[in-house]
PDB file of C-alpha atoms in Angstrom:
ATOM      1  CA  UNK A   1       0.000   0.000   0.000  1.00  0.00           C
ATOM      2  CA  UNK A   2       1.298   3.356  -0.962  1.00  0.00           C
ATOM      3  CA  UNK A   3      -0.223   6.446   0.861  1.00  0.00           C
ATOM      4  CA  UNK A   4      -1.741   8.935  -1.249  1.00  0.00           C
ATOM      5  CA  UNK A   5      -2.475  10.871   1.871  1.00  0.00           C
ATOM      6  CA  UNK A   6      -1.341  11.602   5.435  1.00  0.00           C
ATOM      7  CA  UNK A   7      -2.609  13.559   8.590  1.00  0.00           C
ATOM      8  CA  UNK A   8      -1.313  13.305  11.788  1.00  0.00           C
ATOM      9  CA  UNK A   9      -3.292  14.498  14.419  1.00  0.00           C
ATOM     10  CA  UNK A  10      -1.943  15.702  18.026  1.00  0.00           C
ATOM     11  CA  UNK A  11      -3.976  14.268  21.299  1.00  0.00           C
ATOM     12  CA  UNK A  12      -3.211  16.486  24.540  1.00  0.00           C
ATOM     13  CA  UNK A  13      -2.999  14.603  28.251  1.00  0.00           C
ATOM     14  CA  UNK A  14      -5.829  15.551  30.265  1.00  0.00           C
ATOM     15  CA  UNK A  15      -7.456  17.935  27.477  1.00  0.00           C
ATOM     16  CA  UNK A  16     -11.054  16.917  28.351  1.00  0.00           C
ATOM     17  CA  UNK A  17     -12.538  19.706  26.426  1.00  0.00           C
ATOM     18  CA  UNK A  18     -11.186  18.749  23.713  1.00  0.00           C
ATOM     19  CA  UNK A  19     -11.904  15.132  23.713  1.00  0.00           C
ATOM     20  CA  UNK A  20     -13.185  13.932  20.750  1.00  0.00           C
ATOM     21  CA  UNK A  21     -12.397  16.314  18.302  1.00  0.00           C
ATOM     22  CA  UNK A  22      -9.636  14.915  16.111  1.00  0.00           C
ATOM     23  CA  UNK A  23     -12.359  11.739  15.633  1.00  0.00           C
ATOM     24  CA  UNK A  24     -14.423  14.312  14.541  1.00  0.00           C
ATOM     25  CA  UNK A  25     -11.844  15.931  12.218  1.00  0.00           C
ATOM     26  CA  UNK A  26     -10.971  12.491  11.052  1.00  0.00           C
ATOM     27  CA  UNK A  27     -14.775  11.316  10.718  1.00  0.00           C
ATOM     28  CA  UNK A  28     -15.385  14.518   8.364  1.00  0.00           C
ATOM     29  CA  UNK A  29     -12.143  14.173   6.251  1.00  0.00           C
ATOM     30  CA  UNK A  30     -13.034  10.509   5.282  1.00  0.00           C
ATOM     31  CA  UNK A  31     -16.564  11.097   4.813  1.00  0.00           C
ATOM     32  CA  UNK A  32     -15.929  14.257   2.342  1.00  0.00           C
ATOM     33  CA  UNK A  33     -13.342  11.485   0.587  1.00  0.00           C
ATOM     34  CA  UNK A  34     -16.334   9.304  -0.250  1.00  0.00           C
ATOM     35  CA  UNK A  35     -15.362   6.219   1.898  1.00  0.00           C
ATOM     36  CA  UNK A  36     -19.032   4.722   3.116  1.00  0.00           C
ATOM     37  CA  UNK A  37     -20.380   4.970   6.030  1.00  0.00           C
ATOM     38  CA  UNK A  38     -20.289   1.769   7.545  1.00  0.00           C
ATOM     39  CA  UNK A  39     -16.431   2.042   7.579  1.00  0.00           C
ATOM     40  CA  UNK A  40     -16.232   6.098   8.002  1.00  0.00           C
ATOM     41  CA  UNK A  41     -18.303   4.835  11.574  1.00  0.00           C
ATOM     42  CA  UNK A  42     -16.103   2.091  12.257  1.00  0.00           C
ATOM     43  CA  UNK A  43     -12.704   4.374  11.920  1.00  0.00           C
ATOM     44  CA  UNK A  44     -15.126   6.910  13.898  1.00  0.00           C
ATOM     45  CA  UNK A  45     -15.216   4.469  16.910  1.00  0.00           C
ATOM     46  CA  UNK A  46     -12.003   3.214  16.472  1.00  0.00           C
ATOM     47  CA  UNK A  47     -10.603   6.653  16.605  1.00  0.00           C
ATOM     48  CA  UNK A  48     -12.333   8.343  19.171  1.00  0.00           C
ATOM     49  CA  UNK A  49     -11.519   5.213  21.531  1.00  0.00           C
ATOM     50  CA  UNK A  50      -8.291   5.368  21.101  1.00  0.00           C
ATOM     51  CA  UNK A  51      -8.091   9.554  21.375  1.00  0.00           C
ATOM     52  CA  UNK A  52     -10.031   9.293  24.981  1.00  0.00           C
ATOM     53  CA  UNK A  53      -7.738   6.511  25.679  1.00  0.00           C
ATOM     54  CA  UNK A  54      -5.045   9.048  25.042  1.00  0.00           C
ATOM     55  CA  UNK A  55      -6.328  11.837  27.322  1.00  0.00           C
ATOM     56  CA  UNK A  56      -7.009  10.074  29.941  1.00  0.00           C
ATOM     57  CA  UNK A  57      -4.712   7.002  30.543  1.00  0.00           C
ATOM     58  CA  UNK A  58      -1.755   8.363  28.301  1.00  0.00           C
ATOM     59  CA  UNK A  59       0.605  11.222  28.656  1.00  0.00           C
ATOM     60  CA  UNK A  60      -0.360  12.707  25.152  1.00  0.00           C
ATOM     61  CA  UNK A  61       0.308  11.291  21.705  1.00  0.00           C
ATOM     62  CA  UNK A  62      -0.417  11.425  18.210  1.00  0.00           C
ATOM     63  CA  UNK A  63      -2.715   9.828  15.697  1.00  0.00           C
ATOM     64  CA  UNK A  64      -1.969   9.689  12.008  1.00  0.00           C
ATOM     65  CA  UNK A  65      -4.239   9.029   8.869  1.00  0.00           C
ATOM     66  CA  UNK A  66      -2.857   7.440   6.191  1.00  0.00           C
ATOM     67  CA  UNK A  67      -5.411   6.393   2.981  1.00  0.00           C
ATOM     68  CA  UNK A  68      -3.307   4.218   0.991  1.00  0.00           C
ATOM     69  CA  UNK A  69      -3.756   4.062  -3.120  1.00  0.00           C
ATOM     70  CA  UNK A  70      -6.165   0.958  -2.900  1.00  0.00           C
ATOM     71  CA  UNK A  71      -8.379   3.175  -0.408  1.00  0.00           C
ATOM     72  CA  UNK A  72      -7.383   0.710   2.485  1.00  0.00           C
ATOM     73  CA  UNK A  73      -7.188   3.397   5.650  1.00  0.00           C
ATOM     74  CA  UNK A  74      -4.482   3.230   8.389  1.00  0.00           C
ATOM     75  CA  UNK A  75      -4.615   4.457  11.425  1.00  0.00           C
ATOM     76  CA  UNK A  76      -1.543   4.976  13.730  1.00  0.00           C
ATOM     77  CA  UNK A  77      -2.254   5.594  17.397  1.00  0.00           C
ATOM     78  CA  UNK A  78       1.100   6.452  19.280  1.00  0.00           C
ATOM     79  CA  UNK A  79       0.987   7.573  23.049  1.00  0.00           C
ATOM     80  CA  UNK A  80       3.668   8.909  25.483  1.00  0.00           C
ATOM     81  CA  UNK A  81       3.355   6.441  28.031  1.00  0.00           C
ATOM     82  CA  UNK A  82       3.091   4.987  30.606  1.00  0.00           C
ATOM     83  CA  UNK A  83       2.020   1.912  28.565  1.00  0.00           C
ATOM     84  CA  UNK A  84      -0.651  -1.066  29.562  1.00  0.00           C
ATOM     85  CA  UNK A  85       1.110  -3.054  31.912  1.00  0.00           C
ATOM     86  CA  UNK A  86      -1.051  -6.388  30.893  1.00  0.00           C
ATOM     87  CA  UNK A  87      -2.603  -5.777  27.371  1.00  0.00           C
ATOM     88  CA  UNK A  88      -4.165  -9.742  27.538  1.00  0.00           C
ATOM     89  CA  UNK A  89      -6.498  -7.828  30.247  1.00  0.00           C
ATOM     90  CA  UNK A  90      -7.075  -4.561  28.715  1.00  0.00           C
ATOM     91  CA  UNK A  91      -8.911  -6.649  25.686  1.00  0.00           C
ATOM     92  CA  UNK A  92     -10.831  -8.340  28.345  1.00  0.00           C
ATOM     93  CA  UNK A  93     -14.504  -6.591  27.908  1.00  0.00           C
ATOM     94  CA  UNK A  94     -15.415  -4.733  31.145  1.00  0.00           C
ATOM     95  CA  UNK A  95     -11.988  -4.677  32.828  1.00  0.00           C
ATOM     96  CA  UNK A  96     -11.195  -1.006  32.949  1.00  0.00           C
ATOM     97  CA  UNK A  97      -8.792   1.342  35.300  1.00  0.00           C
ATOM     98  CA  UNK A  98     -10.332   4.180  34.269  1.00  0.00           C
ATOM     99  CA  UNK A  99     -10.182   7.259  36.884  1.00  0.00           C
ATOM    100  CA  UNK A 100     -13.397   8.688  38.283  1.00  0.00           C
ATOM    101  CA  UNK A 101     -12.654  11.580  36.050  1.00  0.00           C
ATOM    102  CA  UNK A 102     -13.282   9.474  33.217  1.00  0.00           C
ATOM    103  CA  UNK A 103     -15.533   7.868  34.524  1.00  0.00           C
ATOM    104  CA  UNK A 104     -17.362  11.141  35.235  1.00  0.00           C
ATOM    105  CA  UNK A 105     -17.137  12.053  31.524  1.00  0.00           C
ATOM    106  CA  UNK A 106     -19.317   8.670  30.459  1.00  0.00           C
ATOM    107  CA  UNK A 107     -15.918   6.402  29.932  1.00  0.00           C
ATOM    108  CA  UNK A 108     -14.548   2.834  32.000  1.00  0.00           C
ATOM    109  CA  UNK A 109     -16.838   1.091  30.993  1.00  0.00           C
ATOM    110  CA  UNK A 110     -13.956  -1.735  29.876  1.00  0.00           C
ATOM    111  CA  UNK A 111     -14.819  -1.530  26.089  1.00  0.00           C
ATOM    112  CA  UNK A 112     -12.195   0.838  24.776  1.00  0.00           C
ATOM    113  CA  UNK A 113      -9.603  -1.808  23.844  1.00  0.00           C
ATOM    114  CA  UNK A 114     -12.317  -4.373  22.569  1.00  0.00           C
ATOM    115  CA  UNK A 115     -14.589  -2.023  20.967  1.00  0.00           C
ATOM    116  CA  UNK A 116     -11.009  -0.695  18.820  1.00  0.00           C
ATOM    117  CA  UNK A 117     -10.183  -4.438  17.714  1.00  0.00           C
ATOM    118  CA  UNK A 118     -13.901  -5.203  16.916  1.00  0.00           C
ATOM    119  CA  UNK A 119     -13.975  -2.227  14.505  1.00  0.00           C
ATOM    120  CA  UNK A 120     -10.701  -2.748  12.224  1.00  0.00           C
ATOM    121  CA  UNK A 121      -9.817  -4.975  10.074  1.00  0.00           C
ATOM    122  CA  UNK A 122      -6.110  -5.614  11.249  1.00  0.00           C
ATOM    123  CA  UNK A 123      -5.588  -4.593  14.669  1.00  0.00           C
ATOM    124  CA  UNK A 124      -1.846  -4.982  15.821  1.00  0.00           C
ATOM    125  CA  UNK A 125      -1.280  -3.316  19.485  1.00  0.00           C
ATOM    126  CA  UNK A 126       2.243  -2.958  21.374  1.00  0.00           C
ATOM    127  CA  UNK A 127       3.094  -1.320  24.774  1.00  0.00           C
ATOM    128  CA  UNK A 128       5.769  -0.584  26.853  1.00  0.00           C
ATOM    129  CA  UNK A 129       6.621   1.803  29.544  1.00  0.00           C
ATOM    130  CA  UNK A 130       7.551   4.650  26.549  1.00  0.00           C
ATOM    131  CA  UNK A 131       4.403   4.002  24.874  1.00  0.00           C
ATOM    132  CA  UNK A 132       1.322   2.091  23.157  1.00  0.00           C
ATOM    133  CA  UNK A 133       1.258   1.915  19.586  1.00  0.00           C
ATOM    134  CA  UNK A 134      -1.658   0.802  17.755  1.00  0.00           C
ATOM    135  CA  UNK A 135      -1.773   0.103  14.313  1.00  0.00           C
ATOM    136  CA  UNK A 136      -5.408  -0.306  12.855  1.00  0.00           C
ATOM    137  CA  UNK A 137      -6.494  -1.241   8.689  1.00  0.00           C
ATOM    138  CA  UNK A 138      -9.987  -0.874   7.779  1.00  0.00           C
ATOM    139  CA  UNK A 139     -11.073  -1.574   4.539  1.00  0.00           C
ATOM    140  CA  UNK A 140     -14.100  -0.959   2.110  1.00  0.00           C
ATOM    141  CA  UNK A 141     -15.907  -4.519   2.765  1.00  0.00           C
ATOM    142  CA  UNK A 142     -16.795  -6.291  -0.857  1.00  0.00           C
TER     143      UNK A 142
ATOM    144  CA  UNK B   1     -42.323   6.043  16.251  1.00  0.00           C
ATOM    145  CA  UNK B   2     -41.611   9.177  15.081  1.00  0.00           C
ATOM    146  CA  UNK B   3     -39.497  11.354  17.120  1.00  0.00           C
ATOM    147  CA  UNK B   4     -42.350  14.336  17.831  1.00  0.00           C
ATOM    148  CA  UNK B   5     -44.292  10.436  19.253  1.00  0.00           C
ATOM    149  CA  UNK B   6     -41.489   9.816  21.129  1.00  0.00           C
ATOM    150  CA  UNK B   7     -40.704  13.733  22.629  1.00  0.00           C
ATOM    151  CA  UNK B   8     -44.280  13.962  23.486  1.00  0.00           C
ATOM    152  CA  UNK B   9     -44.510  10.019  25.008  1.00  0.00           C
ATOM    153  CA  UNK B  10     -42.037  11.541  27.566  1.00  0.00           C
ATOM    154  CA  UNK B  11     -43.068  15.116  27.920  1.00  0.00           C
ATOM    155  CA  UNK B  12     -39.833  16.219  26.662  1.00  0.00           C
ATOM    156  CA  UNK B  13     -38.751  19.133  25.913  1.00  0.00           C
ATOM    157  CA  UNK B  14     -36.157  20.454  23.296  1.00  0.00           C
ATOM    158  CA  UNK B  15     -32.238  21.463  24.341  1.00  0.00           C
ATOM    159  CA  UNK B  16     -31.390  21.397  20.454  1.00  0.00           C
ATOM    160  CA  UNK B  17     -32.946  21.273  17.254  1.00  0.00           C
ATOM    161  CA  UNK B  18     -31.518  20.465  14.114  1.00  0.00           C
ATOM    162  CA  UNK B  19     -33.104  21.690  10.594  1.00  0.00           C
ATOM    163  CA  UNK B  20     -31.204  18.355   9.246  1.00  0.00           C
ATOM    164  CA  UNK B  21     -33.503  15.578  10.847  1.00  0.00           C
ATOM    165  CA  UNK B  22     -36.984  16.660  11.140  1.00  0.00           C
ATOM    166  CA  UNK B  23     -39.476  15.409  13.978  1.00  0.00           C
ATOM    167  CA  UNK B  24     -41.199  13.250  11.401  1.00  0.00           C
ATOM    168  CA  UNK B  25     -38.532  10.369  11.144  1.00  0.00           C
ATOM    169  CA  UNK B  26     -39.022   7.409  12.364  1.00  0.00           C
ATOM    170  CA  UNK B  27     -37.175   5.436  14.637  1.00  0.00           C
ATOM    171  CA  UNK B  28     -37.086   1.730  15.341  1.00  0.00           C
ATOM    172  CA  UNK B  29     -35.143   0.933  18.162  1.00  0.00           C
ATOM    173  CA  UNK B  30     -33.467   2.671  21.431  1.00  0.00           C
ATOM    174  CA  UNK B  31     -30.304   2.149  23.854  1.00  0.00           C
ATOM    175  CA  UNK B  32     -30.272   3.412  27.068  1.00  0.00           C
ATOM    176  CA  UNK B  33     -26.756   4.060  29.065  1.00  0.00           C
ATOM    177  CA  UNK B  34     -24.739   6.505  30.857  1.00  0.00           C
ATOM    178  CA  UNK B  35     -21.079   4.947  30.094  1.00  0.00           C
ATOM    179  CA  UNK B  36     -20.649   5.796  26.083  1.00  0.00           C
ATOM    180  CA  UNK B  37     -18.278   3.330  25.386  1.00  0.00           C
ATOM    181  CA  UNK B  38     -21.335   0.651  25.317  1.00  0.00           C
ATOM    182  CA  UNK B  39     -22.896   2.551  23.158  1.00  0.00           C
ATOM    183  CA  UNK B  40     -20.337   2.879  20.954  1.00  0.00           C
ATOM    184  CA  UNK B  41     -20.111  -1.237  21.291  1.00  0.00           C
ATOM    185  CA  UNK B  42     -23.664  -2.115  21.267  1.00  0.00           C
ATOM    186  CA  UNK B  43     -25.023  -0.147  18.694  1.00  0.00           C
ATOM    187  CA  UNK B  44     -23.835  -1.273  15.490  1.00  0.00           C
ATOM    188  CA  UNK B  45     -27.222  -1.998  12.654  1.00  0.00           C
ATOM    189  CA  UNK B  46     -28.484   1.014  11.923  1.00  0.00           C
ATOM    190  CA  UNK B  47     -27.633   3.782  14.659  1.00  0.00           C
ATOM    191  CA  UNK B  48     -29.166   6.352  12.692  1.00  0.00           C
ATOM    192  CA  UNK B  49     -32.789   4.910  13.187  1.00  0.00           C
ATOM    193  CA  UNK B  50     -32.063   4.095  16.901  1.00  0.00           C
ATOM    194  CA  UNK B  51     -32.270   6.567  19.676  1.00  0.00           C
ATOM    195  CA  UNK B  52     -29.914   7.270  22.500  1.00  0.00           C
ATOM    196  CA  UNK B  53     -31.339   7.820  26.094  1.00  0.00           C
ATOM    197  CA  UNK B  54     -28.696   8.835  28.685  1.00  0.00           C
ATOM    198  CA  UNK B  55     -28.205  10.815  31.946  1.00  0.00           C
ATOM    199  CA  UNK B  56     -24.901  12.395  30.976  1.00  0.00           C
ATOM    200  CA  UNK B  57     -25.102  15.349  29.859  1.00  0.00           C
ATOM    201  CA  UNK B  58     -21.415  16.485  28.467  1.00  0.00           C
ATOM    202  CA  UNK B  59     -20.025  17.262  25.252  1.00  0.00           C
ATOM    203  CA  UNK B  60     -19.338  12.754  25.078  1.00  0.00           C
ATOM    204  CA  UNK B  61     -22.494  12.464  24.945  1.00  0.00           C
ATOM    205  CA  UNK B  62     -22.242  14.201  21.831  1.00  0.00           C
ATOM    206  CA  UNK B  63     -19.355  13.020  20.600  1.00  0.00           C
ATOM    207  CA  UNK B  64     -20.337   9.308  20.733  1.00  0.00           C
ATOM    208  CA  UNK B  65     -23.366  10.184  18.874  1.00  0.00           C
ATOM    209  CA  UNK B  66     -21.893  11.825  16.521  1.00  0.00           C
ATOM    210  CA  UNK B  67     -19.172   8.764  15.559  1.00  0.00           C
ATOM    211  CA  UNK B  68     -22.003   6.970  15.890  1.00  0.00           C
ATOM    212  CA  UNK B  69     -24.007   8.985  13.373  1.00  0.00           C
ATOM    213  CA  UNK B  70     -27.161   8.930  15.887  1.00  0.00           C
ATOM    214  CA  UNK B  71     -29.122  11.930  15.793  1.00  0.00           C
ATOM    215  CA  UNK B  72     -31.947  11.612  18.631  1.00  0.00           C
ATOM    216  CA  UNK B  73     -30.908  11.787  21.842  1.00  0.00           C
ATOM    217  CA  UNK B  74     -33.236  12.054  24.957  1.00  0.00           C
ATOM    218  CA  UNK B  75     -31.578  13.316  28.575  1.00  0.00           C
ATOM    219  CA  UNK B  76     -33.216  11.488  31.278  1.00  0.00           C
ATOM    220  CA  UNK B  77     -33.574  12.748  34.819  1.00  0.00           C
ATOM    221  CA  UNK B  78     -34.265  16.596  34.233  1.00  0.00           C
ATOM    222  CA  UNK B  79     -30.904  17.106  33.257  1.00  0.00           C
ATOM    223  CA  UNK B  80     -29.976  20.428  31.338  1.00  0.00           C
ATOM    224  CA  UNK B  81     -27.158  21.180  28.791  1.00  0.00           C
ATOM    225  CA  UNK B  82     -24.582  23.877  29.767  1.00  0.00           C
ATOM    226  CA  UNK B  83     -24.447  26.379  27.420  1.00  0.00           C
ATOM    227  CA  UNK B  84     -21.284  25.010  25.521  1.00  0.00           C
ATOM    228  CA  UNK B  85     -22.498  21.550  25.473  1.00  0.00           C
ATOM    229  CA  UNK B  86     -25.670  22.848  24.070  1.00  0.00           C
ATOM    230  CA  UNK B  87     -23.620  25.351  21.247  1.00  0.00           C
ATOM    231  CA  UNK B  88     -21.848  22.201  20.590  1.00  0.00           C
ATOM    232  CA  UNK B  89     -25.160  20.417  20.137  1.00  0.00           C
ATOM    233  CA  UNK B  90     -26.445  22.784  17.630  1.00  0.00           C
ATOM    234  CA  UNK B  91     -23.604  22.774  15.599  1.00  0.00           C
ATOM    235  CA  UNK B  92     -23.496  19.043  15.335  1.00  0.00           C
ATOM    236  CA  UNK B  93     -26.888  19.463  13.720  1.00  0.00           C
ATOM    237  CA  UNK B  94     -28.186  16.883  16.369  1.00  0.00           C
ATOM    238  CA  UNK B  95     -31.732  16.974  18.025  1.00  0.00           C
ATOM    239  CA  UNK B  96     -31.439  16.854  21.725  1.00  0.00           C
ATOM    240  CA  UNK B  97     -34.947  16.800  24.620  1.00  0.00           C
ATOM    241  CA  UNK B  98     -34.541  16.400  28.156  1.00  0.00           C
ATOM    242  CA  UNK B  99     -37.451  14.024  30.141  1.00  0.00           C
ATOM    243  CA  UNK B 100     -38.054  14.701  33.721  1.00  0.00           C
ATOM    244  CA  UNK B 101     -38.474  10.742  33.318  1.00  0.00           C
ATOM    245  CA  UNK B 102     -35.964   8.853  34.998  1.00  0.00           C
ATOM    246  CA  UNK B 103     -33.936   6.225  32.429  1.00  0.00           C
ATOM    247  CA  UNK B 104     -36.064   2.997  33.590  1.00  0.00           C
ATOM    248  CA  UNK B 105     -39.579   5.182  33.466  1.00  0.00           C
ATOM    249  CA  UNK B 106     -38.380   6.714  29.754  1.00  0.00           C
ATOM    250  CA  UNK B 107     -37.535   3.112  28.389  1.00  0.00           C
ATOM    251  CA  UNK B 108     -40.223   1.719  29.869  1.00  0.00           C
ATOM    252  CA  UNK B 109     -42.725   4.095  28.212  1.00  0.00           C
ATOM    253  CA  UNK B 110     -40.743   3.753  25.078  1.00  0.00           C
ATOM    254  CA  UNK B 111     -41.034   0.291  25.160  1.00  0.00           C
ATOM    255  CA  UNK B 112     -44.744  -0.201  25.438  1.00  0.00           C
ATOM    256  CA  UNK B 113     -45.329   2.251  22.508  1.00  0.00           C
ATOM    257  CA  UNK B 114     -43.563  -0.513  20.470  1.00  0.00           C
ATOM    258  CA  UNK B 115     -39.535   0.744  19.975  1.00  0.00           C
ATOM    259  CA  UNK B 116     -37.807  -2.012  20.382  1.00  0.00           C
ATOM    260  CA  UNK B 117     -34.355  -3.113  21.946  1.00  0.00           C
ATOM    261  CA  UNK B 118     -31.160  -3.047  19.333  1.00  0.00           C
ATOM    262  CA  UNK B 119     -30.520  -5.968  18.073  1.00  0.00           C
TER     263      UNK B 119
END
């Protein structure tokens, strides 16, 4: 795949006000490309999992677009740390250590992680104490 | 039921009205929850005909309907909007009522006028 477009995106720790606006920037730019909905949505949840999981478990990080030549879309979530300390359990639905912040703004319920691998295609996740990278594909379903 | 059915099932009244979805559609099924990452999991076949009853009242409540591409959403429990939650809610285009109701007395008189669960 050869990207005929990137965006990268910059997610602020602890910007609650601004939570959920690059998955809207990124919902809009994909729609106005013509992608359907049923994957613009999926990227949509995807994205704005990961970007709360950003602001309030992360230090920060960034998310990039890519749209590759065969329309395939990649998504690169990459936070500042502290990383997920046991990532088997993070996938498990309705485990969550989310802060009563969070929790306060309608989040740990324990479906971040799951409801991000339900919605791509590929999902490939890695953590350490620098960071969490995800790397997501979603693709136009034949 | 058609969302005017549904506003005036529950006595509703309007936070935010949006010139894009008029009170005429109608809408087959509901979800009821304040923690927006289940909706976000549960509601997957067709999330624009399904309503969204919650108690939180924040921009997320927004947000998750807008990834979600919902565009009814009915505050239980006399909640209000602040006023940027409620700019943000007219800019999204998204029509918002508030039910003194509380979330088991709105989905129960939901349910008996015939919208269903998601499946």
């Amino acid at each position: 795949m050869t990207a005929v477009y990137q965006r990268i995106f910059t997610v602020e720790q602890d910007d609650y006000a601004s939570a959920g606006l690059v998955s809207s920037l990124i919902k809009e730019s994909l729609r106005y490309m013509g992608i359907s909905p049923a994957v613009v949505r999926r990227v949509a949840v995807a994205t704005y999992e990961a970007e709360i999981n950003m602001i309030i478990h992360a230090y920060g990080g960034t998310i990039t677009l890519e749209i590759g030549d065969d329309g395939t879309i990649h998504l690169l979530a990459k936070d500042n740390g502290p990383g997920i300390p046991d990532i088997e359990k993070a996938l498990t639905p309705g485990f969550s250590t989310a802060s009563k912040k969070a929790m306060e703004l309608g989040f740990g319920a324990g479906m971040g992680l799951p409801n991000i691998k339900r919605n791509a295609d590929v999902f490939h996740i890695e953590s350490s104490p620098e960071g969490t990278i995800l790397d997501l594909l979603f693709k136009e379903k034949s | 039921m058609t969302a005017a059915e549904i506003v005036e099932t529950l006595g509703a009244k309007p936070l935010a009205v949006s010139d894009f979805h008029p009170l005429t559609k109608e809408y087959v099924s509901a979800f009821a929850t304040d923690l927006m990452s289940d909706a976000l999991a549960m509601i997957q076949e067709s999330p624009e005909d399904t309503v969204l009853l919650t108690g939180l009242c924040n921009q997320q409540a927004l947000r998750t309907a807008q990834m979600l591409d919902i565009e009814l959403i009915i505050i239980v429990r006399g909640k209000e909007f602040n006023e940027e939650v409620l700019r943000m809610s007219r800019n999204m285009g998204v029509n918002v009522f508030s039910t003194h109701f509380t979330m088991y007395e709105a989905c129960g008189k939901l349910y008996q006028r015939g919208l269903k669960a998601i499946v």
